[in-house]
Coordinates of C-alpha atoms in Angstrom, one line a residue:
M1 CA -5.9 40.7 70.8
K2 CA -3.8 39.2 67.8
R3 CA -2.5 36.2 70.0
M4 CA -5.4 35.5 71.5
L5 CA -7.3 35.1 67.7
A6 CA -4.1 33.2 66.8
A7 CA -4.6 31.0 69.7
A8 CA -8.0 30.4 69.1
G9 CA -7.6 29.7 66.0
F10 CA -4.9 27.3 66.8
V11 CA -7.4 25.4 69.2
F12 CA -10.0 24.9 66.5
V13 CA -7.2 23.5 64.3
L14 CA -6.3 21.1 66.5
A15 CA -10.2 20.0 67.3
G16 CA -10.4 19.6 63.7
F17 CA -7.5 17.1 63.7
A18 CA -9.4 15.4 66.8
Q19 CA -12.5 14.9 64.7
A20 CA -10.7 13.9 61.6
A21 CA -8.5 10.9 63.8
A22 CA -11.5 10.0 65.3
A23 CA -13.6 9.6 62.2
E24 CA -10.1 7.6 60.3
T25 CA -10.4 5.3 63.1
T26 CA -13.8 4.5 63.2
T27 CA -13.5 3.9 59.3
A28 CA -10.4 1.6 59.9
H29 CA -12.1 -0.2 62.6
Q30 CA -15.2 -0.8 60.1
Q31 CA -12.5 -2.7 57.7
G32 CA -11.4 -5.1 59.9
A33 CA -8.1 -3.1 61.8
V34 CA -7.7 -3.3 65.2
V35 CA -6.9 0.1 66.7
T36 CA -5.8 0.5 70.5
A37 CA -2.5 2.3 72.0
A38 CA -0.6 -1.4 73.2
A39 CA -0.3 -4.4 70.8
P40 CA -2.3 -7.4 72.1
A41 CA -0.3 -10.5 72.7
D42 CA -1.9 -12.2 69.4
L43 CA -0.2 -9.7 67.6
P44 CA 3.5 -10.0 68.3
V45 CA 5.4 -8.8 65.1
H46 CA 6.3 -5.1 64.8
R47 CA 6.2 -4.5 60.8
G48 CA 7.0 -0.4 61.2
K49 CA 6.3 2.8 62.0
F50 CA 4.0 5.3 60.3
W51 CA 3.8 9.0 60.3
F52 CA 0.2 8.6 59.6
H53 CA -2.8 6.4 60.5
S54 CA -3.8 6.0 56.8
D55 CA -0.5 4.9 55.6
C56 CA -0.2 2.2 58.7
I57 CA -3.9 1.1 57.8
T58 CA -3.2 0.8 54.0
A59 CA 0.4 -1.4 54.8
G60 CA -1.7 -3.4 57.3
Q61 CA -4.5 -4.3 54.7
Q62 CA -2.0 -4.8 52.0
G63 CA -0.5 -7.8 53.8
V64 CA -3.7 -8.9 54.6
D65 CA -4.9 -8.8 51.0
R66 CA -1.4 -10.3 49.7
G67 CA -1.5 -13.6 52.5
H68 CA 1.3 -12.3 54.5
W69 CA -0.8 -11.9 57.7
S70 CA -4.3 -12.4 58.8
Q71 CA -4.7 -9.6 61.2
Y72 CA -3.1 -6.4 62.1
Q73 CA -3.1 -3.1 64.2
C74 CA -2.2 0.4 64.1
A75 CA -1.3 1.4 67.5
E76 CA -1.0 4.9 68.5
G77 CA 2.2 6.2 69.9
W78 CA 4.7 8.9 69.1
M79 CA 3.8 7.1 65.6
W80 CA 1.7 4.8 64.2
N81 CA 3.0 1.2 64.8
L82 CA 1.9 -1.5 62.6
W83 CA 1.7 -5.0 64.3
T84 CA 0.6 -8.2 62.8
D85 CA 0.0 -11.9 63.8
R86 CA 2.6 -13.7 61.7

């Protein structure tokens, strides 16, 4: 019985993470970031990997704000990959 309750709790926690990730992706898209699974051809420069999507978005937006690049994308993989246009 305890194992079943623990498994059910784990499933609910995973569902909560999935909802949070979906909300974060929507927010990032509204801010002008492109979020997809693979880098498009027009964003050829890989800038780094991040454990958290929010860190990738922050780094991408800081680069735009500083004029280092005009577009960025956080592609999901094993980690979040930041791709930029230059």
